[in-house]
PDB file of C-alpha atoms in Angstrom:
ATOM      1  CA  MET A  24       2.763 -29.426   8.779  1.00  0.00           C
ATOM      2  CA  THR A  25       6.518 -29.425   8.120  1.00  0.00           C
ATOM      3  CA  LYS A  26       7.594 -30.206   4.564  1.00  0.00           C
ATOM      4  CA  MET A  27      10.091 -33.017   4.205  1.00  0.00           C
ATOM      5  CA  LEU A  28      10.555 -32.930   0.448  1.00  0.00           C
ATOM      6  CA  PRO A  29      14.176 -33.827  -0.377  1.00  0.00           C
ATOM      7  CA  ILE A  30      16.685 -31.708  -2.194  1.00  0.00           C
ATOM      8  CA  VAL A  31      18.533 -33.981  -4.596  1.00  0.00           C
ATOM      9  CA  LEU A  32      22.096 -33.243  -5.636  1.00  0.00           C
ATOM     10  CA  VAL A  33      23.406 -35.238  -8.574  1.00  0.00           C
ATOM     11  CA  LEU A  34      27.145 -35.456  -9.216  1.00  0.00           C
ATOM     12  CA  PHE A  35      28.555 -36.972 -12.393  1.00  0.00           C
ATOM     13  CA  VAL A  36      32.065 -38.418 -12.212  1.00  0.00           C
ATOM     14  CA  ALA A  37      33.681 -39.882 -15.311  1.00  0.00           C
ATOM     15  CA  THR A  38      36.457 -42.394 -14.639  1.00  0.00           C
ATOM     16  CA  GLY A  39      37.904 -42.215 -18.124  1.00  0.00           C
ATOM     17  CA  ALA A  40      37.595 -40.367 -21.381  1.00  0.00           C
ATOM     18  CA  PHE A  41      34.954 -42.782 -22.714  1.00  0.00           C
ATOM     19  CA  ALA A  42      33.611 -44.179 -19.476  1.00  0.00           C
ATOM     20  CA  ALA A  43      29.936 -43.953 -18.616  1.00  0.00           C
ATOM     21  CA  PRO A  44      29.461 -41.466 -15.765  1.00  0.00           C
ATOM     22  CA  SER A  45      28.635 -42.774 -12.330  1.00  0.00           C
ATOM     23  CA  VAL A  46      25.917 -41.009 -10.369  1.00  0.00           C
ATOM     24  CA  SER A  47      25.968 -40.174  -6.673  1.00  0.00           C
ATOM     25  CA  VAL A  48      22.727 -38.966  -5.078  1.00  0.00           C
ATOM     26  CA  SER A  49      22.472 -37.441  -1.632  1.00  0.00           C
ATOM     27  CA  GLN A  50      19.255 -36.228   0.009  1.00  0.00           C
ATOM     28  CA  VAL A  51      18.870 -33.394   2.474  1.00  0.00           C
ATOM     29  CA  PRO A  52      15.516 -32.519   4.119  1.00  0.00           C
ATOM     30  CA  ILE A  53      14.336 -29.207   2.732  1.00  0.00           C
ATOM     31  CA  ASN A  54      13.604 -27.855   6.209  1.00  0.00           C
ATOM     32  CA  GLU A  55      17.338 -27.999   6.945  1.00  0.00           C
ATOM     33  CA  ILE A  56      18.099 -25.541   4.154  1.00  0.00           C
ATOM     34  CA  ALA A  57      18.122 -21.864   5.110  1.00  0.00           C
ATOM     35  CA  PRO A  58      15.488 -19.747   3.312  1.00  0.00           C
ATOM     36  CA  ALA A  59      16.748 -17.855   0.269  1.00  0.00           C
ATOM     37  CA  TYR A  60      17.657 -14.268   1.042  1.00  0.00           C
ATOM     38  CA  ASP A  61      15.601 -11.506  -0.589  1.00  0.00           C
ATOM     39  CA  SER A  62      17.058  -8.008  -0.271  1.00  0.00           C
ATOM     40  CA  GLY A  63      13.742  -6.404  -1.174  1.00  0.00           C
ATOM     41  CA  ARG A  64      15.461  -4.373  -3.902  1.00  0.00           C
ATOM     42  CA  GLY A  65      14.194  -5.257  -7.356  1.00  0.00           C
ATOM     43  CA  VAL A  66      14.179  -8.853  -8.561  1.00  0.00           C
ATOM     44  CA  THR A  67      16.688 -11.077  -6.798  1.00  0.00           C
ATOM     45  CA  PRO A  68      17.696 -14.731  -7.187  1.00  0.00           C
ATOM     46  CA  GLY A  69      16.509 -15.269  -3.601  1.00  0.00           C
ATOM     47  CA  LEU A  70      13.021 -14.006  -4.388  1.00  0.00           C
ATOM     48  CA  LEU A  71      12.859 -16.105  -7.548  1.00  0.00           C
ATOM     49  CA  LEU A  72      14.046 -19.245  -5.757  1.00  0.00           C
ATOM     50  CA  ASN A  73      11.234 -18.930  -3.228  1.00  0.00           C
ATOM     51  CA  LEU A  74       8.737 -18.429  -6.067  1.00  0.00           C
ATOM     52  CA  TRP A  75       9.985 -21.442  -8.037  1.00  0.00           C
ATOM     53  CA  ASP A  76       9.602 -23.492  -4.860  1.00  0.00           C
ATOM     54  CA  LEU A  77       5.859 -22.856  -4.931  1.00  0.00           C
ATOM     55  CA  CYS A  78       5.577 -25.378  -7.767  1.00  0.00           C
ATOM     56  CA  ASP A  79       5.774 -29.147  -7.689  1.00  0.00           C
ATOM     57  CA  GLY A  80       9.281 -30.043  -8.825  1.00  0.00           C
ATOM     58  CA  GLY A  81       8.002 -33.239 -10.430  1.00  0.00           C
ATOM     59  CA  ASP A  82       6.930 -31.248 -13.489  1.00  0.00           C
ATOM     60  CA  THR A  83      10.208 -29.389 -13.946  1.00  0.00           C
ATOM     61  CA  ASN A  84      12.322 -31.275 -16.457  1.00  0.00           C
ATOM     62  CA  VAL A  85      15.898 -30.308 -17.315  1.00  0.00           C
ATOM     63  CA  HIS A  86      14.855 -27.724 -19.918  1.00  0.00           C
ATOM     64  CA  ILE A  87      12.420 -26.010 -17.553  1.00  0.00           C
ATOM     65  CA  LEU A  88      15.182 -25.991 -14.925  1.00  0.00           C
ATOM     66  CA  THR A  89      17.498 -24.384 -17.490  1.00  0.00           C
ATOM     67  CA  LEU A  90      14.859 -21.746 -18.193  1.00  0.00           C
ATOM     68  CA  GLU A  91      14.591 -21.072 -14.460  1.00  0.00           C
ATOM     69  CA  GLN A  92      18.359 -20.484 -14.340  1.00  0.00           C
ATOM     70  CA  VAL A  93      18.181 -18.049 -17.255  1.00  0.00           C
ATOM     71  CA  VAL A  94      15.482 -16.099 -15.421  1.00  0.00           C
ATOM     72  CA  ASN A  95      17.612 -16.061 -12.273  1.00  0.00           C
ATOM     73  CA  ASP A  96      20.533 -14.732 -14.324  1.00  0.00           C
ATOM     74  CA  TYR A  97      18.344 -11.923 -15.714  1.00  0.00           C
ATOM     75  CA  SER A  98      17.569 -10.900 -12.146  1.00  0.00           C
ATOM     76  CA  ARG A  99      21.257 -10.369 -11.373  1.00  0.00           C
ATOM     77  CA  LEU A 100      21.640  -7.684 -14.034  1.00  0.00           C
ATOM     78  CA  PRO A 101      21.336  -4.035 -12.893  1.00  0.00           C
ATOM     79  CA  ASN A 102      19.118  -3.282 -15.864  1.00  0.00           C
ATOM     80  CA  SER A 103      15.394  -2.544 -15.538  1.00  0.00           C
ATOM     81  CA  TYR A 104      14.500  -4.235 -18.833  1.00  0.00           C
ATOM     82  CA  ALA A 105      16.309  -7.439 -17.814  1.00  0.00           C
ATOM     83  CA  GLN A 106      14.546  -7.312 -14.443  1.00  0.00           C
ATOM     84  CA  ALA A 107      11.213  -6.906 -16.218  1.00  0.00           C
ATOM     85  CA  GLN A 108      12.031  -9.853 -18.493  1.00  0.00           C
ATOM     86  CA  ALA A 109      12.691 -11.982 -15.411  1.00  0.00           C
ATOM     87  CA  VAL A 110       9.359 -10.944 -13.882  1.00  0.00           C
ATOM     88  CA  ALA A 111       7.379 -11.455 -17.101  1.00  0.00           C
ATOM     89  CA  THR A 112       8.848 -14.929 -17.555  1.00  0.00           C
ATOM     90  CA  ILE A 113       8.235 -16.096 -14.001  1.00  0.00           C
ATOM     91  CA  LEU A 114       4.624 -14.867 -14.168  1.00  0.00           C
ATOM     92  CA  ALA A 115       4.182 -16.780 -17.421  1.00  0.00           C
ATOM     93  CA  VAL A 116       5.906 -20.008 -16.382  1.00  0.00           C
ATOM     94  CA  LEU A 117       4.428 -20.240 -12.872  1.00  0.00           C
ATOM     95  CA  GLY A 118       1.000 -19.887 -14.456  1.00  0.00           C
ATOM     96  CA  GLU A 119       1.727 -22.916 -16.631  1.00  0.00           C
ATOM     97  CA  LEU A 120       3.085 -24.980 -13.729  1.00  0.00           C
ATOM     98  CA  ALA A 121       0.375 -24.039 -11.219  1.00  0.00           C
ATOM     99  CA  THR A 122      -2.361 -26.511 -12.157  1.00  0.00           C
ATOM    100  CA  GLY A 123      -2.228 -30.273 -11.735  1.00  0.00           C
ATOM    101  CA  VAL A 124      -3.460 -30.782 -15.306  1.00  0.00           C
ATOM    102  CA  PRO A 125      -2.003 -28.589 -18.080  1.00  0.00           C
ATOM    103  CA  GLY A 126      -4.325 -26.572 -20.271  1.00  0.00           C
ATOM    104  CA  ASP A 127      -3.238 -25.281 -23.661  1.00  0.00           C
ATOM    105  CA  ALA A 128      -1.087 -22.466 -25.004  1.00  0.00           C
ATOM    106  CA  CYS A 129      -3.672 -20.707 -27.168  1.00  0.00           C
ATOM    107  CA  ASN A 130      -3.290 -17.255 -25.589  1.00  0.00           C
ATOM    108  CA  ALA A 131       0.492 -17.396 -25.838  1.00  0.00           C
ATOM    109  CA  ALA A 132       0.395 -18.679 -29.422  1.00  0.00           C
ATOM    110  CA  ASN A 133      -2.091 -16.003 -30.484  1.00  0.00           C
ATOM    111  CA  ALA A 134       0.075 -13.242 -28.977  1.00  0.00           C
ATOM    112  CA  ILE A 135       3.219 -14.658 -30.617  1.00  0.00           C
ATOM    113  CA  ASN A 136       1.572 -14.898 -34.031  1.00  0.00           C
ATOM    114  CA  ALA A 137       0.204 -11.372 -33.693  1.00  0.00           C
ATOM    115  CA  TYR A 138       3.656  -9.979 -32.868  1.00  0.00           C
ATOM    116  CA  ALA A 139       5.383 -11.949 -35.633  1.00  0.00           C
ATOM    117  CA  SER A 140       2.804 -10.583 -38.074  1.00  0.00           C
ATOM    118  CA  GLY A 141       3.306  -6.982 -36.976  1.00  0.00           C
ATOM    119  CA  ARG A 142       0.057  -6.737 -35.000  1.00  0.00           C
ATOM    120  CA  GLY A 143       1.350  -5.977 -31.508  1.00  0.00           C
ATOM    121  CA  GLY A 144       1.510  -8.884 -29.084  1.00  0.00           C
ATOM    122  CA  ASN A 145       0.586  -7.208 -25.814  1.00  0.00           C
ATOM    123  CA  SER A 146      -2.633  -9.254 -25.713  1.00  0.00           C
ATOM    124  CA  TYR A 147      -0.595 -11.671 -23.590  1.00  0.00           C
ATOM    125  CA  LEU A 148      -0.831  -9.236 -20.689  1.00  0.00           C
ATOM    126  CA  GLY A 149      -4.344 -10.549 -20.060  1.00  0.00           C
ATOM    127  CA  GLN A 150      -2.893 -14.029 -19.556  1.00  0.00           C
ATOM    128  CA  LEU A 151      -0.246 -12.703 -17.175  1.00  0.00           C
ATOM    129  CA  ALA A 152      -3.004 -11.023 -15.156  1.00  0.00           C
ATOM    130  CA  ALA A 153      -4.911 -14.317 -15.014  1.00  0.00           C
ATOM    131  CA  ASN A 154      -1.691 -16.019 -13.904  1.00  0.00           C
ATOM    132  CA  ILE A 155      -1.477 -13.633 -10.959  1.00  0.00           C
ATOM    133  CA  ASP A 156      -4.713 -15.170  -9.651  1.00  0.00           C
ATOM    134  CA  LEU A 157      -3.257 -18.668 -10.108  1.00  0.00           C
ATOM    135  CA  ILE A 158      -0.005 -17.768  -8.362  1.00  0.00           C
ATOM    136  CA  ALA A 159      -1.965 -16.284  -5.448  1.00  0.00           C
ATOM    137  CA  GLN A 160      -3.886 -19.557  -5.104  1.00  0.00           C
ATOM    138  CA  LEU A 161      -0.641 -21.497  -5.380  1.00  0.00           C
ATOM    139  CA  ALA A 162       0.845 -19.471  -2.530  1.00  0.00           C
ATOM    140  CA  ASN A 163      -2.219 -19.435  -0.267  1.00  0.00           C
ATOM    141  CA  ASN A 164      -3.708 -22.892  -0.822  1.00  0.00           C
ATOM    142  CA  PRO A 165      -1.855 -25.083  -3.354  1.00  0.00           C
ATOM    143  CA  GLU A 166      -4.079 -28.120  -2.716  1.00  0.00           C
ATOM    144  CA  LYS A 167      -6.957 -26.331  -4.476  1.00  0.00           C
ATOM    145  CA  LEU A 168      -4.970 -26.488  -7.724  1.00  0.00           C
ATOM    146  CA  ARG A 169      -3.844 -30.107  -7.415  1.00  0.00           C
ATOM    147  CA  TYR A 170      -6.688 -31.409  -9.582  1.00  0.00           C
ATOM    148  CA  ALA A 171      -7.406 -28.182 -11.444  1.00  0.00           C
ATOM    149  CA  VAL A 172      -7.145 -27.993 -15.230  1.00  0.00           C
ATOM    150  CA  GLY A 173      -5.253 -25.164 -16.888  1.00  0.00           C
ATOM    151  CA  GLN A 174      -6.945 -22.577 -19.065  1.00  0.00           C
ATOM    152  CA  ARG A 175      -8.375 -23.891 -22.325  1.00  0.00           C
ATOM    153  CA  GLY A 176      -8.813 -21.846 -25.478  1.00  0.00           C
ATOM    154  CA  ASN A 177      -9.940 -22.518 -29.024  1.00  0.00           C
ATOM    155  CA  CYS A 178      -7.030 -22.643 -31.447  1.00  0.00           C
ATOM    156  CA  ALA A 179      -5.410 -25.101 -33.824  1.00  0.00           C
ATOM    157  CA  GLY A 180      -3.341 -27.752 -32.082  1.00  0.00           C
ATOM    158  CA  GLY A 181      -3.926 -26.270 -28.654  1.00  0.00           C
ATOM    159  CA  GLY A 182      -1.374 -23.536 -29.330  1.00  0.00           C
ATOM    160  CA  ARG A 183       1.480 -25.980 -29.911  1.00  0.00           C
ATOM    161  CA  SER A 184       2.261 -24.573 -33.357  1.00  0.00           C
ATOM    162  CA  TYR A 185       3.016 -20.885 -33.897  1.00  0.00           C
ATOM    163  CA  GLN A 186       5.581 -18.587 -35.543  1.00  0.00           C
ATOM    164  CA  PHE A 187       8.358 -19.505 -33.158  1.00  0.00           C
ATOM    165  CA  GLU A 188      11.397 -18.566 -35.258  1.00  0.00           C
ATOM    166  CA  ALA A 189       9.905 -15.326 -36.578  1.00  0.00           C
ATOM    167  CA  ALA A 190       9.044 -14.194 -33.052  1.00  0.00           C
ATOM    168  CA  TRP A 191      12.494 -15.001 -31.662  1.00  0.00           C
ATOM    169  CA  ASP A 192      14.219 -13.358 -34.639  1.00  0.00           C
ATOM    170  CA  ALA A 193      12.414 -10.155 -33.711  1.00  0.00           C
ATOM    171  CA  ILE A 194      13.131 -10.594 -29.990  1.00  0.00           C
ATOM    172  CA  LEU A 195      16.843 -11.184 -30.623  1.00  0.00           C
ATOM    173  CA  ASN A 196      17.065  -8.276 -33.074  1.00  0.00           C
ATOM    174  CA  ARG A 197      15.665  -5.919 -30.431  1.00  0.00           C
ATOM    175  CA  ALA A 198      17.645  -7.346 -27.528  1.00  0.00           C
ATOM    176  CA  ASN A 199      19.796  -5.010 -25.465  1.00  0.00           C
ATOM    177  CA  PRO A 200      23.520  -5.742 -26.077  1.00  0.00           C
ATOM    178  CA  TYR A 201      23.793  -6.015 -22.313  1.00  0.00           C
ATOM    179  CA  THR A 202      21.443  -9.031 -22.268  1.00  0.00           C
ATOM    180  CA  ILE A 203      21.923 -10.604 -25.707  1.00  0.00           C
ATOM    181  CA  GLY A 204      23.793 -13.648 -24.360  1.00  0.00           C
ATOM    182  CA  LEU A 205      20.989 -14.542 -21.959  1.00  0.00           C
ATOM    183  CA  VAL A 206      18.316 -13.857 -24.581  1.00  0.00           C
ATOM    184  CA  ASN A 207      20.063 -16.279 -26.941  1.00  0.00           C
ATOM    185  CA  GLU A 208      20.249 -18.886 -24.176  1.00  0.00           C
ATOM    186  CA  GLU A 209      16.547 -18.404 -23.478  1.00  0.00           C
ATOM    187  CA  TYR A 210      15.799 -18.865 -27.191  1.00  0.00           C
ATOM    188  CA  CYS A 211      17.690 -22.187 -27.261  1.00  0.00           C
ATOM    189  CA  THR A 212      15.850 -23.438 -24.165  1.00  0.00           C
ATOM    190  CA  ALA A 213      12.452 -22.293 -25.407  1.00  0.00           C
ATOM    191  CA  LYS A 214      13.099 -24.084 -28.704  1.00  0.00           C
ATOM    192  CA  ARG A 215      13.724 -27.389 -26.917  1.00  0.00           C
ATOM    193  CA  LEU A 216      10.473 -26.937 -25.008  1.00  0.00           C
ATOM    194  CA  TYR A 217       8.647 -25.988 -28.228  1.00  0.00           C
ATOM    195  CA  GLN A 218       9.872 -29.178 -29.904  1.00  0.00           C
ATOM    196  CA  ALA A 219       9.154 -31.455 -26.926  1.00  0.00           C
ATOM    197  CA  LEU A 220       6.541 -34.206 -27.166  1.00  0.00           C
ATOM    198  CA  ASN A 221       4.631 -33.417 -23.978  1.00  0.00           C
ATOM    199  CA  VAL A 222       2.017 -30.729 -23.454  1.00  0.00           C
ATOM    200  CA  ARG A 223       3.441 -29.249 -20.238  1.00  0.00           C
ATOM    201  CA  SER A 224       6.802 -28.522 -21.879  1.00  0.00           C
ATOM    202  CA  ASN A 225       5.138 -27.109 -25.001  1.00  0.00           C
ATOM    203  CA  ASN A 226       3.021 -24.786 -22.880  1.00  0.00           C
ATOM    204  CA  VAL A 227       6.024 -23.542 -20.897  1.00  0.00           C
ATOM    205  CA  GLY A 228       7.971 -22.902 -24.117  1.00  0.00           C
ATOM    206  CA  ALA A 229       5.089 -20.894 -25.564  1.00  0.00           C
ATOM    207  CA  ALA A 230       4.643 -18.972 -22.314  1.00  0.00           C
ATOM    208  CA  ALA A 231       8.330 -18.076 -22.135  1.00  0.00           C
ATOM    209  CA  THR A 232       8.298 -16.941 -25.772  1.00  0.00           C
ATOM    210  CA  ALA A 233       5.215 -14.766 -25.301  1.00  0.00           C
ATOM    211  CA  ALA A 234       6.676 -13.289 -22.099  1.00  0.00           C
ATOM    212  CA  ALA A 235       9.841 -12.269 -23.989  1.00  0.00           C
ATOM    213  CA  LEU A 236       7.940 -10.225 -26.597  1.00  0.00           C
ATOM    214  CA  PRO A 237       9.144  -6.593 -26.352  1.00  0.00           C
ATOM    215  CA  PRO A 238       5.631  -5.073 -25.863  1.00  0.00           C
ATOM    216  CA  VAL A 239       5.025  -7.489 -22.978  1.00  0.00           C
ATOM    217  CA  VAL A 240       8.379  -6.817 -21.289  1.00  0.00           C
ATOM    218  CA  THR A 241       7.922  -3.057 -21.671  1.00  0.00           C
ATOM    219  CA  ALA A 242       4.479  -3.207 -20.049  1.00  0.00           C
ATOM    220  CA  VAL A 243       5.828  -5.301 -17.174  1.00  0.00           C
ATOM    221  CA  GLN A 244       8.718  -2.839 -16.788  1.00  0.00           C
ATOM    222  CA  ARG A 245       6.197  -0.030 -16.217  1.00  0.00           C
ATOM    223  CA  ALA A 246       4.260  -2.155 -13.711  1.00  0.00           C
ATOM    224  CA  LEU A 247       7.263  -3.484 -11.769  1.00  0.00           C
ATOM    225  CA  GLY A 248       6.453  -1.836  -8.423  1.00  0.00           C
ATOM    226  CA  PRO A 249       3.014  -3.392  -7.764  1.00  0.00           C
ATOM    227  CA  VAL A 250       3.938  -6.677  -9.466  1.00  0.00           C
ATOM    228  CA  LEU A 251       7.050  -7.075  -7.325  1.00  0.00           C
ATOM    229  CA  ALA A 252       5.033  -6.322  -4.178  1.00  0.00           C
ATOM    230  CA  PHE A 253       2.660  -9.126  -5.183  1.00  0.00           C
ATOM    231  CA  LEU A 254       5.508 -11.548  -5.924  1.00  0.00           C
ATOM    232  CA  ARG A 255       7.150 -10.887  -2.554  1.00  0.00           C
ATOM    233  CA  ALA A 256       3.850 -11.638  -0.825  1.00  0.00           C
ATOM    234  CA  ALA A 257       3.477 -14.839  -2.865  1.00  0.00           C
ATOM    235  CA  ALA A 258       7.012 -15.922  -1.999  1.00  0.00           C
ATOM    236  CA  ASN A 259       6.082 -15.571   1.669  1.00  0.00           C
ATOM    237  CA  GLY A 260       3.017 -17.767   1.149  1.00  0.00           C
ATOM    238  CA  ASN A 261       0.413 -15.172   2.103  1.00  0.00           C
ATOM    239  CA  VAL A 262      -1.115 -12.994  -0.624  1.00  0.00           C
ATOM    240  CA  GLY A 263      -3.891 -10.533   0.161  1.00  0.00           C
ATOM    241  CA  ALA A 264      -6.593  -9.438  -2.273  1.00  0.00           C
ATOM    242  CA  ALA A 265      -5.233  -5.875  -2.374  1.00  0.00           C
ATOM    243  CA  ALA A 266      -1.809  -7.006  -3.647  1.00  0.00           C
ATOM    244  CA  VAL A 267      -3.460  -9.159  -6.331  1.00  0.00           C
ATOM    245  CA  ALA A 268      -5.717  -6.340  -7.497  1.00  0.00           C
ATOM    246  CA  ALA A 269      -2.901  -3.774  -7.575  1.00  0.00           C
ATOM    247  CA  ALA A 270      -0.606  -6.040  -9.619  1.00  0.00           C
ATOM    248  CA  LYS A 271      -3.336  -6.883 -12.143  1.00  0.00           C
ATOM    249  CA  GLN A 272      -4.387  -3.250 -12.513  1.00  0.00           C
ATOM    250  CA  ALA A 273      -0.790  -2.158 -13.081  1.00  0.00           C
ATOM    251  CA  LEU A 274      -0.306  -4.789 -15.795  1.00  0.00           C
ATOM    252  CA  LEU A 275      -3.547  -4.082 -17.624  1.00  0.00           C
ATOM    253  CA  SER A 276      -3.345  -0.285 -17.503  1.00  0.00           C
TER     254      SER A 276
END
């Protein structure tokens, strides 16, 4: 069945220095837009765009959209750590957006608190591996996740309270000078999601923070080959069991 979801372009035009902006909205059927180009070399904005499109745009508020743009900007950098940060973040965020009903952020919060307390933080790799299963379902049969509930853990406040500033202080202190501007932008966006009043935004903010932890990014950097092969298959809407297994094994090894 052909999708006819609209692409909405919003243009703001101010008629004076203090005038309220007017809004013009135009709709274009999505099947009239050419598919994003993926060169097959590393992480590309085209690959990421096709992956973001797997999710229902109704749950992507302005701050999640800003986070998506930061991830896309990481992918443009010829730097393997930045590429790994893009991959880690999209695995984390797509996992949070995959289910119709959000779960909690306990696994992310526990990993963040562990890292901020000097106890590692790579426990979040298990969540990224679980997200690979969700992303495969999202690509192959998204209707199965429409009424599904996200993963639930057992932690105070559902993982909505954790050592946010301490974790990001450490992330920013260890950031590559080549990527520091984007890391700072990601911090600002994650903070808005952390402070939001709805669960979906809180979960995405926690996921993005956990995905930016240096032990997590380093592990993803080492697993980039199999994980990228999986993501390309997901972007094409047809993921086989072998690609899922290889990506999960690479992450967890």
